[in-house]
Coordinates of C-alpha atoms in Angstrom, one line a residue:
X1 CA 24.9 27.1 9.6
X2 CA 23.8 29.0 6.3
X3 CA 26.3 29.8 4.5
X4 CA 26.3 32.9 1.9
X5 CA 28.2 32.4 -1.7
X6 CA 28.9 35.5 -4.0
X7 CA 27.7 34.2 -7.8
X8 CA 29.5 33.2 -9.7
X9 CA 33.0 33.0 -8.7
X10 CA 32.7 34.5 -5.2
X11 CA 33.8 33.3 -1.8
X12 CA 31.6 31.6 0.9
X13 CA 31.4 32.6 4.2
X14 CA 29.0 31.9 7.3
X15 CA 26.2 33.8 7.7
X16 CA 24.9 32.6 10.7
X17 CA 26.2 31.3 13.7
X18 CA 23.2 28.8 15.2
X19 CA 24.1 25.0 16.1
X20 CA 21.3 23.8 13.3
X21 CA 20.1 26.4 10.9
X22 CA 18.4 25.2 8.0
X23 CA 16.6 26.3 5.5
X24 CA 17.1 29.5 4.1
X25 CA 15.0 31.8 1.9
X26 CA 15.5 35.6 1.0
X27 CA 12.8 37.7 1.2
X28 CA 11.3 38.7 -2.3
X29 CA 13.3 42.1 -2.3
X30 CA 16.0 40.3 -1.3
X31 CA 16.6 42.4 2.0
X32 CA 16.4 39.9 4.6
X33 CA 16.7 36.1 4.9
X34 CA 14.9 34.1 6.8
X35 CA 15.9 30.5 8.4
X36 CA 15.1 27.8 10.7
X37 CA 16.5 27.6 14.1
X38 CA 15.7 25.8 17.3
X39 CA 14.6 28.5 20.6
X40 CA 15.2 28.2 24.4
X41 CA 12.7 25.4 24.3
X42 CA 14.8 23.1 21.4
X43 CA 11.4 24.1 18.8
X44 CA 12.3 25.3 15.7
X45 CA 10.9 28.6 14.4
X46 CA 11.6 30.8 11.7
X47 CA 14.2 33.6 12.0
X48 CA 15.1 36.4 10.0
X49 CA 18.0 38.8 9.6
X50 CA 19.5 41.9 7.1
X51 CA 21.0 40.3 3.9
X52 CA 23.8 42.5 5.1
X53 CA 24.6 41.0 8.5
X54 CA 23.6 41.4 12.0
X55 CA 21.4 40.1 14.6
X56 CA 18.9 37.6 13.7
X57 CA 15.1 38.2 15.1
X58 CA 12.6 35.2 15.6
X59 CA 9.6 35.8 13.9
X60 CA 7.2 33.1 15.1
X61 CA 6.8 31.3 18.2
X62 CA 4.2 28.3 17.8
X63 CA 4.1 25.9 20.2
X64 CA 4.1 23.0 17.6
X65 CA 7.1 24.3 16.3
X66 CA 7.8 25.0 11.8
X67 CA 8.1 22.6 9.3
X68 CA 8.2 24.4 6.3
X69 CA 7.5 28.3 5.2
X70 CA 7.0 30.6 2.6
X71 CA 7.5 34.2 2.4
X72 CA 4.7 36.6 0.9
X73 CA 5.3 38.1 -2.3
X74 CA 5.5 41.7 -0.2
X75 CA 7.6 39.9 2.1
X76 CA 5.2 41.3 5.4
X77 CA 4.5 37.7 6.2
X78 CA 5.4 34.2 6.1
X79 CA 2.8 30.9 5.5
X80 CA 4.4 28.7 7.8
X81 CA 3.7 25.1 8.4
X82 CA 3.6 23.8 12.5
X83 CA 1.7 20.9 14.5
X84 CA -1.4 21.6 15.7
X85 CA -2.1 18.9 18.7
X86 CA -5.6 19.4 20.1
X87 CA -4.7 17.6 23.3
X88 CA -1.3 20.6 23.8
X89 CA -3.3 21.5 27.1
X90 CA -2.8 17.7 28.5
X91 CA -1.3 18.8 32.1
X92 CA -0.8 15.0 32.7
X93 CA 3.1 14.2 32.5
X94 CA 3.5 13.2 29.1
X95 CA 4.7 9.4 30.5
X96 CA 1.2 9.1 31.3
X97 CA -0.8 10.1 28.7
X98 CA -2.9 8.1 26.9
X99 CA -3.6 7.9 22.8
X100 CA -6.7 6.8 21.1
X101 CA -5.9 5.5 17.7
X102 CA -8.8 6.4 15.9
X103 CA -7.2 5.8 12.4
X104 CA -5.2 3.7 10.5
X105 CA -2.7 6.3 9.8
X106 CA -1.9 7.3 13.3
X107 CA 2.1 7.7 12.7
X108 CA 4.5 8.5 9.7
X109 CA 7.9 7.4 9.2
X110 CA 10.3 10.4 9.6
X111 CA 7.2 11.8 12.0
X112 CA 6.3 9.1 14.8
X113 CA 3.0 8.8 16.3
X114 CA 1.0 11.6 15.2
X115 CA -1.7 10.8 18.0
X116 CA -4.9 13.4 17.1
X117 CA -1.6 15.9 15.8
X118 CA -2.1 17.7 12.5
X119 CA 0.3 20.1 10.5
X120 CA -1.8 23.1 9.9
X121 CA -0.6 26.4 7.5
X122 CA -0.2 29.8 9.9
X123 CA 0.1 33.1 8.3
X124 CA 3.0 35.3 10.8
X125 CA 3.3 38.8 10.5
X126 CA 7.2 39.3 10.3
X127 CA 6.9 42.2 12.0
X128 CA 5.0 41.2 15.7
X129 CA 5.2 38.3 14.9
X130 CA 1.3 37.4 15.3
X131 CA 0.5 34.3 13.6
X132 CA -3.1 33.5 12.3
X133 CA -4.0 29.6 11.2
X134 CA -5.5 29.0 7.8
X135 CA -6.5 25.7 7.7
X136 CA -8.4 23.2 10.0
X137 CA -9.5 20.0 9.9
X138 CA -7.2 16.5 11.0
X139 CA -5.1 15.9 7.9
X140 CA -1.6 17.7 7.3
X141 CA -1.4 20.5 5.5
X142 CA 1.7 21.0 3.6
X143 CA 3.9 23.0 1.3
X144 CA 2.3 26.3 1.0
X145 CA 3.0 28.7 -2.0
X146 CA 1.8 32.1 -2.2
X147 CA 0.1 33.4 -5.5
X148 CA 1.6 36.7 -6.8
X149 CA -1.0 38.5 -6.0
X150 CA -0.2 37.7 -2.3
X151 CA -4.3 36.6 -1.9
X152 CA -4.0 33.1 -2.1
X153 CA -1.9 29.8 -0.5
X154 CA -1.7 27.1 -2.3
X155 CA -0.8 24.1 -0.3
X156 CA -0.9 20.4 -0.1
X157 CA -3.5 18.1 1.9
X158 CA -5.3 14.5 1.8
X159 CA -9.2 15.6 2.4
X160 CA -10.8 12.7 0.5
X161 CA -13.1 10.3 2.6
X162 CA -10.8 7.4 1.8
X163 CA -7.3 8.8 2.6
X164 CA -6.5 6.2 5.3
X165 CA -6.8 3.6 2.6
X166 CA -5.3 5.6 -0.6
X167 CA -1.9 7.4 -0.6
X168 CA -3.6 10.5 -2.1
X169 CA -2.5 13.7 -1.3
X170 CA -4.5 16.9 -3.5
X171 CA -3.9 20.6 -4.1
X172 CA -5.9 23.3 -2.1
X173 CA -5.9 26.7 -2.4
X174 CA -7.1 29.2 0.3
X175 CA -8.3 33.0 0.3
X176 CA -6.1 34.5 2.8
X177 CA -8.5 37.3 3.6
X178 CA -11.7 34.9 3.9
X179 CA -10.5 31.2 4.9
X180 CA -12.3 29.7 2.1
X181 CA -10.8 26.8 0.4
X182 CA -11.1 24.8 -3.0
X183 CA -9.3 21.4 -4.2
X184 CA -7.9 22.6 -8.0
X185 CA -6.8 19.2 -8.4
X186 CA -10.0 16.7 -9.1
X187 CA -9.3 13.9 -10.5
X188 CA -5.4 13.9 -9.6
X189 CA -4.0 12.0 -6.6
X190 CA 0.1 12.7 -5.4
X191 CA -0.1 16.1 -5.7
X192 CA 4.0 16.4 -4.4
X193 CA 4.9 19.7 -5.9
X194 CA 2.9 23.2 -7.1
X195 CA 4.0 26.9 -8.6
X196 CA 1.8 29.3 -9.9
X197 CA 0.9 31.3 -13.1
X198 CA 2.5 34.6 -13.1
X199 CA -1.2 35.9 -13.1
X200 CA -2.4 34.0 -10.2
X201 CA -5.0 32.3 -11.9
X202 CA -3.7 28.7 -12.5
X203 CA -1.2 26.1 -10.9
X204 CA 1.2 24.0 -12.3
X205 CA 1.3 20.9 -10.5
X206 CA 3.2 17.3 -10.3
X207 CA 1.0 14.9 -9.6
X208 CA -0.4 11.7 -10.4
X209 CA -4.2 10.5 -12.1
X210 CA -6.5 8.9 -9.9
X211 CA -7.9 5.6 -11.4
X212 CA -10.0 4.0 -8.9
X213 CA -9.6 2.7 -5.1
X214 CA -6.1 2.0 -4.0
X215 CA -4.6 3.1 -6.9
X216 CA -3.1 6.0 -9.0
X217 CA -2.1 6.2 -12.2
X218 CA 1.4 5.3 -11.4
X219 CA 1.4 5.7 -7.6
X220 CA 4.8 7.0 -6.6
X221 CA 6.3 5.5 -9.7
X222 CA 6.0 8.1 -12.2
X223 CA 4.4 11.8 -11.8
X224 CA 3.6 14.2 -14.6
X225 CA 3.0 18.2 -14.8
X226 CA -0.8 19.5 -14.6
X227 CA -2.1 22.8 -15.3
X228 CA -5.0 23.4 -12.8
X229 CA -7.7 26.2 -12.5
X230 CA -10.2 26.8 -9.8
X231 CA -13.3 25.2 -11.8
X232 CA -11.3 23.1 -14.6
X233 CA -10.2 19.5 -15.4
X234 CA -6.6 19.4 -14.7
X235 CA -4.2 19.2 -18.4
X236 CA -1.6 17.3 -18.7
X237 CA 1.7 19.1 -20.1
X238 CA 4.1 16.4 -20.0
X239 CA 4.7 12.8 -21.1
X240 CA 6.1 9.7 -19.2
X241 CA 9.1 10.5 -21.0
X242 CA 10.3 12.6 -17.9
X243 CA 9.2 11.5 -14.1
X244 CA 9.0 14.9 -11.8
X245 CA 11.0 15.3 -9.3
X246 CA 8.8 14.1 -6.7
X247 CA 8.9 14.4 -2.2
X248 CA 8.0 12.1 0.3
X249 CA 5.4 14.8 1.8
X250 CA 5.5 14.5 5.7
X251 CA 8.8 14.9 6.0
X252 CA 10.7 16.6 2.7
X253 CA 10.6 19.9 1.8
X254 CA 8.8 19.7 -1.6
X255 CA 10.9 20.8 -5.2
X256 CA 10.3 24.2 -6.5
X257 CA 8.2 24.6 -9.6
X258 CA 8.7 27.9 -11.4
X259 CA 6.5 29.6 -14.0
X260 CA 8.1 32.0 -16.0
X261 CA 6.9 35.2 -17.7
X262 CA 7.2 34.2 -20.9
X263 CA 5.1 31.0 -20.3
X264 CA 7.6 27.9 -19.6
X265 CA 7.2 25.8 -16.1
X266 CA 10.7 24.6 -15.0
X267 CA 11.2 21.8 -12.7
X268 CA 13.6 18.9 -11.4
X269 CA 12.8 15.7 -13.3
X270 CA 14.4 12.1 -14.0
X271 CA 15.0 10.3 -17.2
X272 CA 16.8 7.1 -16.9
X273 CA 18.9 7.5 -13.9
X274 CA 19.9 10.6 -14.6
X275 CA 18.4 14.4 -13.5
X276 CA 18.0 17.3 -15.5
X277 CA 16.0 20.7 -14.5
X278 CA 13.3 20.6 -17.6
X279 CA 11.5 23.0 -19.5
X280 CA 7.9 22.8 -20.5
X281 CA 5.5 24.4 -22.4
X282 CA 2.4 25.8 -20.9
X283 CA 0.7 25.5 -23.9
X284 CA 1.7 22.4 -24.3
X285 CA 4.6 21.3 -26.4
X286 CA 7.9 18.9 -26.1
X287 CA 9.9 18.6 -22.9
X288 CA 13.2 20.0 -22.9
X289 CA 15.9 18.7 -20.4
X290 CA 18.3 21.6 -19.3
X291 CA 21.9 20.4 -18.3
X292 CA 24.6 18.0 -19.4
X293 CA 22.6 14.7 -17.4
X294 CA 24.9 12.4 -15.7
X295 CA 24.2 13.3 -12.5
X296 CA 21.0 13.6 -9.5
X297 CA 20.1 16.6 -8.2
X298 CA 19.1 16.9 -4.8
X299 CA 17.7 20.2 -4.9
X300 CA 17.4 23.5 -6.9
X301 CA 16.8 27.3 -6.5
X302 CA 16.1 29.3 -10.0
X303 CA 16.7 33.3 -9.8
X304 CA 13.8 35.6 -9.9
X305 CA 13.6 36.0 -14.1
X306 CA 14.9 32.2 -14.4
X307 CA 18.0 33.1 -16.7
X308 CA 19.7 30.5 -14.3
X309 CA 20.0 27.9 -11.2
X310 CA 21.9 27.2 -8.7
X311 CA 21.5 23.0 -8.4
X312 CA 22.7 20.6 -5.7
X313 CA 24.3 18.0 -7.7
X314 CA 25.8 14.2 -7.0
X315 CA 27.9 12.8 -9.9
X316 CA 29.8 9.8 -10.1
X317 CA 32.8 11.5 -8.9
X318 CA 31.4 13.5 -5.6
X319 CA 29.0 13.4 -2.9
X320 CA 27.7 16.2 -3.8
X321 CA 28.8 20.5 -4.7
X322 CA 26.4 23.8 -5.7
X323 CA 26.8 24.4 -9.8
X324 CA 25.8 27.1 -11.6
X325 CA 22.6 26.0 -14.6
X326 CA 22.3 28.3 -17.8
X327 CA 19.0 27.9 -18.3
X328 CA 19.4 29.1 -21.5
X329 CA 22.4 27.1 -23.3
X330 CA 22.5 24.5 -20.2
X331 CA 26.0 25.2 -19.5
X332 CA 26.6 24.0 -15.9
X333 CA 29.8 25.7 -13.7
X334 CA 31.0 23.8 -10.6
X335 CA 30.7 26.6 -7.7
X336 CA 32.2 24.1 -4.7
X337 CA 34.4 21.6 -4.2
X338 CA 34.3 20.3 -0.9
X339 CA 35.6 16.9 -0.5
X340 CA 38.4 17.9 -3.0
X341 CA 41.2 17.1 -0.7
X342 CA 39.6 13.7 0.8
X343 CA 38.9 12.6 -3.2
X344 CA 42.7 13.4 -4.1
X345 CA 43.6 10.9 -1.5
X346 CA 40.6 8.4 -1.7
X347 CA 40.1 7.5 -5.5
X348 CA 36.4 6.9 -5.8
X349 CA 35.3 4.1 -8.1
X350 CA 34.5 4.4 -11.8
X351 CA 31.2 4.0 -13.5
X352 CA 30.2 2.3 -16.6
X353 CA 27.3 1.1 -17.7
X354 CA 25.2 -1.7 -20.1
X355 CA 22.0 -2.8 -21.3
X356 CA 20.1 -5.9 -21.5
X357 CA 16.7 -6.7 -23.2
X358 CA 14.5 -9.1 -21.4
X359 CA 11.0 -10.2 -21.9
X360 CA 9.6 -7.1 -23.4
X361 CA 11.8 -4.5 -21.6
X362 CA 15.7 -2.8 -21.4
X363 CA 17.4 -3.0 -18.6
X364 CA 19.9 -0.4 -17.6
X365 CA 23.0 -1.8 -15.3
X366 CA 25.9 0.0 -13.5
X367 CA 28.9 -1.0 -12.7
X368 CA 30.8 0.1 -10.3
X369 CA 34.8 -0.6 -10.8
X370 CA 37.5 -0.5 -8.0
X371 CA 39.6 2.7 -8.5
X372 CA 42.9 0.4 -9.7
X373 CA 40.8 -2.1 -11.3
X374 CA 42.7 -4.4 -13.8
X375 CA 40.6 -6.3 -16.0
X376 CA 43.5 -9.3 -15.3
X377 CA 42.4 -9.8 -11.5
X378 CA 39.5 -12.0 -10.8
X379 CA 37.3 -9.3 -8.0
X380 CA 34.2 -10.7 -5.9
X381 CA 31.0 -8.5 -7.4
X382 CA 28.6 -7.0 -5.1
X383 CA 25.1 -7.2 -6.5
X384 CA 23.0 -3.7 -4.7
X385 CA 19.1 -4.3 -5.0
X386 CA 17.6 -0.2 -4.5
X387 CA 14.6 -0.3 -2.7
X388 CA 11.0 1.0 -3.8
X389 CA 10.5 -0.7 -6.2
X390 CA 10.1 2.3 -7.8
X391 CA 13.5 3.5 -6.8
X392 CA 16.4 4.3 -8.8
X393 CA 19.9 3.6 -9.5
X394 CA 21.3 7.5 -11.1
X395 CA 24.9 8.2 -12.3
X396 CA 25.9 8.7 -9.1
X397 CA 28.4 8.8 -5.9
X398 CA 26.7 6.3 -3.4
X399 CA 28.7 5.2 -0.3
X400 CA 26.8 2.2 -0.5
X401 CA 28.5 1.5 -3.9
X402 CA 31.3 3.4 -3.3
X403 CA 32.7 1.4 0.3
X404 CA 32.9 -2.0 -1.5
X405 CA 33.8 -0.8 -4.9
X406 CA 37.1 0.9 -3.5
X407 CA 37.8 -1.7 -1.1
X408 CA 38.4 -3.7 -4.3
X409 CA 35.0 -5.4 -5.1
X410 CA 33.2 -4.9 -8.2
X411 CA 29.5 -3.5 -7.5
X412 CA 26.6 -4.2 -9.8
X413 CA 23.5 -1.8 -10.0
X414 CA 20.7 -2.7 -11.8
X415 CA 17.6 -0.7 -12.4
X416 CA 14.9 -3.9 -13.0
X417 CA 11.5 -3.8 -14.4
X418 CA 9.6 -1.6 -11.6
X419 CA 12.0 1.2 -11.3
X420 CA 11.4 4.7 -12.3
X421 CA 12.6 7.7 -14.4
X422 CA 12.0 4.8 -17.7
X423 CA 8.5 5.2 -18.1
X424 CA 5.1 4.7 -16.6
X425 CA 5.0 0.8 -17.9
X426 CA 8.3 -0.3 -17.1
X427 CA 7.6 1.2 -13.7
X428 CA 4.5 -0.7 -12.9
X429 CA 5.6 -3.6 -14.4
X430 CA 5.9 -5.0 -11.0
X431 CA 2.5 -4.6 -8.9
X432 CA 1.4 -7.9 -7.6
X433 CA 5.0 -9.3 -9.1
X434 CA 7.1 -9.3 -6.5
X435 CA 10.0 -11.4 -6.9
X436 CA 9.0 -12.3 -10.7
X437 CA 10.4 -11.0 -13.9
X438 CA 12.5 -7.9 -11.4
X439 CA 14.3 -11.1 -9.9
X440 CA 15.0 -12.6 -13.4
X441 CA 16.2 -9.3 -14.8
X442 CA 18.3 -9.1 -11.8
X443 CA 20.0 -12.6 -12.4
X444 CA 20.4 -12.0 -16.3
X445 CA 22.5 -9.2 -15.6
X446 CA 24.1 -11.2 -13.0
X447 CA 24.8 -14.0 -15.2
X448 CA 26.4 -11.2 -17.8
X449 CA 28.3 -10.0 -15.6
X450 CA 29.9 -13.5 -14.4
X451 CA 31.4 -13.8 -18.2
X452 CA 33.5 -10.9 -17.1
X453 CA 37.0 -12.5 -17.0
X454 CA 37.5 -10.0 -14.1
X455 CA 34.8 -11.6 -12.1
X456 CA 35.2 -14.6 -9.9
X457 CA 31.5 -16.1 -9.9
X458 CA 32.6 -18.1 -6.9
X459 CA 32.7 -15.0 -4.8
X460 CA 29.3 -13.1 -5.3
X461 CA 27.3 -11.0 -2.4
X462 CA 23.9 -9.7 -2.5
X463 CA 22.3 -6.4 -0.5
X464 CA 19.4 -3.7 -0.7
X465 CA 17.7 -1.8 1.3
X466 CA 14.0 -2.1 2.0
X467 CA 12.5 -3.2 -1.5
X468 CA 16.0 -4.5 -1.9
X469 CA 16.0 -5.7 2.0
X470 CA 12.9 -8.3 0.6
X471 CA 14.7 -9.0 -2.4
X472 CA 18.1 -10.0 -1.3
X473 CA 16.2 -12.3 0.9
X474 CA 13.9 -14.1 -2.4
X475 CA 17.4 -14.2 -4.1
X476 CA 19.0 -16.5 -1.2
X477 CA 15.7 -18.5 -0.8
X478 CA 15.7 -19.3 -4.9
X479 CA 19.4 -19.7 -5.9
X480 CA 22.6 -20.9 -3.7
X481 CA 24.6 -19.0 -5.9
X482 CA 25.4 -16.1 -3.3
X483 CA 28.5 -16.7 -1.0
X484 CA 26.7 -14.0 1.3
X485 CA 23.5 -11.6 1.7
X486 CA 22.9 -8.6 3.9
X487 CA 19.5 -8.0 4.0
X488 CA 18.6 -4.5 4.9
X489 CA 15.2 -3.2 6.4
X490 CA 13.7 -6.0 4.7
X491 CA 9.8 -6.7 3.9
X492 CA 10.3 -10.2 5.3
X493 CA 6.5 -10.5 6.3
X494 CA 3.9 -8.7 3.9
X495 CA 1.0 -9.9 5.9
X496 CA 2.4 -8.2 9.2
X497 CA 3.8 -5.2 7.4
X498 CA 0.4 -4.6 6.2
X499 CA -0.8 -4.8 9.7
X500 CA 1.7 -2.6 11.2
X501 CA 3.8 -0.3 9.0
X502 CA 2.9 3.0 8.2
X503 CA 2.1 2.4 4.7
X504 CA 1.0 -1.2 4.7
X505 CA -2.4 -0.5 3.6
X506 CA -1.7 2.6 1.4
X507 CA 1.4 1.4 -0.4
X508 CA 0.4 -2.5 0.3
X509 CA -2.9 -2.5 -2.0
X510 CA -1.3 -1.4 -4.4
X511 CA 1.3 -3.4 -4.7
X512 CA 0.1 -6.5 -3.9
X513 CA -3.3 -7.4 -5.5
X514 CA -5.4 -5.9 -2.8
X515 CA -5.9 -6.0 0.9
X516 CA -4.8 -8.8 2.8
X517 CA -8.7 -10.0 3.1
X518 CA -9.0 -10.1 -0.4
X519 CA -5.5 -11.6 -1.9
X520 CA -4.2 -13.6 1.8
X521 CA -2.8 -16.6 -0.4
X522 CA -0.7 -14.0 -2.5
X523 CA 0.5 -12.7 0.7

């Protein structure tokens, strides 16, 4: 359900009363909201209702259902995002239809199997509710963000001849009134995020460079801020010093990137494990990180003159509660406290942290200590391997750390070579190194650890996740110095995964000296 909150110190109460509403936007005058809900047929559409209270109204009714939307700056209509299946007419019981692969990305994780299916931008008038499509063609189309003028959509799409074998996705803008349509972004690849100038003439974009087949100038590992014009080489703004906020495109809703009037471009951004709302230049100038760190932020909403921000926040201490950002002095408020009562009774753990330097690079480690811990008890240590690689450990409430940590175990985090958020070298330190220096930085921080005289090195367990799943697994196949390992969603096999997963070609070339035909021994 959505849930309305009075700023700053105000109660919250329910504002709608649907099983799964999600997504909520006011309309620019702030007179309505709009939301996603499912219909009599389970497909979710968009909905609006008064910002007072009172019956909602669905607005749109496609048949592929809405991913995503945008309101129009004169809030008449919304850009929304739905599937488009060419085949929707099939009368044949869908137990018996057939699908042609035709390409080697025919499904997405979080999606399925797309078949011939293709996400594709509608404009809906909010009043009747007729809906007009934008875009065409067989690749998704994501994210739309009006201009100010309310002429143009901005939106994200992969339309370059090799985007079955390149994780590429580029910015597009379209003329509402005409359907034409323009790539702003040449040159840049990972286009995950976009907000416009206040004059409608440029974007401001997260994204990555393109440098050649396969690759990007730090694929998902590190992102920077472009300014972008219809007939103009996109500029970079920021430095690796920060790593934009960045969304895994099929299936999360993308970060909001706002560009105020007096010539700053605020978004979500990383810097060593910890997450900030930061302030840039247009111009071009020195990043500014806005908010006391410590922390990830899951998501964030800015107020119309950007004076402050309401962030979704995850600290050491808590899951997760709504504070209030100064965007001016970076004061942060806490507005909710949800799990108050469950934390009062269930001590998390306690975080510190410590640094190593190893062959060229520091590493950053967490530790994660039992909520009695007594440096004169010997504890068993947990050693957590994030996934990626170019994941990240943040200061942070994680059940994964959290479960062992308070059922008396010590929990070790380490951000290796190959992680992201400290810089576009560390982070690719690890393409076509799996399981080399990462593993070693891994086991020196291990080894630091087992000095401890609260650590009994006869009782260590290691675990990850993906990245981490194929990790744990090298770890118990080059040392017997693990009592136990649970290996989760590992990469066990890369030459099947590159067969078979959704991003074994994409992410796999990348990341491991080629295609399978050209590096097999590696493999």
């Amino acid at each position: 359900r959505i849930v309305v909150k009075e700023l700053p110190g105000g109660p919250a109460q329910e504002f709608t009363q649907g099983e799964s509403d999600s997504t909520a936007r006011w309309s620019p005058d702030g007179s309505k909201l709009a939301f996603l809900r499912k219909d009599e047929k389970g497909v979710r559409q968009v909905w609006v209702m008064p910002a007072a209270g009172g019956e909602s109204r669905k607005v749109s009714d496609l048949p592929g259902g809405i991913f995503d939307y945008a309101w129009s700056p004169d809030g008449a209509r919304v850009a929304a995002v739905s599937d488009v299946d060419p085949r929707a007419d099939d009368k044949a019981p869908k137990h018996l239809r057939t699908t042609v692969v035709r390409r080697i990305r025919y499904r997405h994780d979080g999606m399925g199997l797309r078949g011939e299916s293709a996400r594709h931008i509608f404009v809906v008038d909010v009043a009747d509710g007729n809906a007009a499509q934008v875009t065409s063609g067989d690749e998704n189309n994501d994210s739309p963000v009006w201009s100010p003028d309310g002429k143009k959509i901005a939106f994200m799409s992969s339309r370059a001849a090799d985007r079955d074998t390149a994780a590429r996705s580029e910015a597009y803008v379209v003329d509402v009134a005409t359907r034409k349509t323009a790539c702003w972004t040449p040159g840049l690849s990972q286009v995950v995020t976009m907000g416009w100038s206040p004059d409608s003439s440029k974007l401001a974009v997260a994204a990555m460079e393109d440098s050649g087949p396969h690759q990007s100038k730090g694929g998902m590992t590190q992102s920077w801020v472009y300014l972008c014009g219809p007939r103009t080489k996109p500029e970079a703004i920021t430095d690796d010093s920060v790593r934009p906020s960045l969304a895994y495109r099929v299936w999360q809703v993308a970060p909001e990137i706002k560009w105020t009037e007096d010539g700053d471009i605020l978004f979500l951004a990383d810097a060593k494990g910890q997450a900030y709302v930061c302030s840039a230049p247009a111009s071009g100038g020195k990043v500014k990180k806005i908010g006391p760190g410590g922390q990830s932020l899951a998501k964030w909403s800015p107020d119309a003159k950007a004076q402050q921000a309401v962030i979704a926040a995850v600290t050491p201490g808590s899951p997760g509660d709504l504070h209030l950002l100064d965007l001016a002095t970076g004061k942060q408020r806490q507005l909710t406290d949800y799990n108050r009562d469950y934390l009062a009774g269930h001590p998390p753990a306690k975080l510190e942290k410590f640094r190593l330097k190893r062959n060229g690079f520091e590493i950053e480690c967490r530790v994660w200590l039992p909520p009695d811990f007594s440096p004169r008890r010997k504890h068993p240590m947990v050693l957590d391997i994030h996934g990626g690689p170019a994941a990240v450990f943040y200061d942070a409430f994680s059940p994964f750390h959290q479960i062992p940590a308070t059922a008396g175990d010590v929990v070790l985090a380490v951000n290796p070579r190959g992680s992201s958020s400290y810089g576009n070298g560390f982070a690719r330190a690890v393409e076509g190194e799996w399981g080399e220096e990462d593993y070693q930085d891994l086991l020196a921080a291990v080894d630091l650890m087992c000095k401890k005289p609260y650590i009994d090195p006869s009782k260590l367990v290691v675990t990850g996740y993906s990245y981490g799943g194929f990790m744990s697994a090298w770890a118990i196949g080059h040392t017997d110095r693990f009592r136990a390992a649970v290996v989760g969603a590992p990469c066990i096999n890369l030459e099947s995964m590159y067969g078979t997963s959704d991003i074994g070609v994409t992410f796999g070339e990348s990341n491991w000296r080629g295609s399978i035909f050209e590096s097999r021994e590696w493999y």
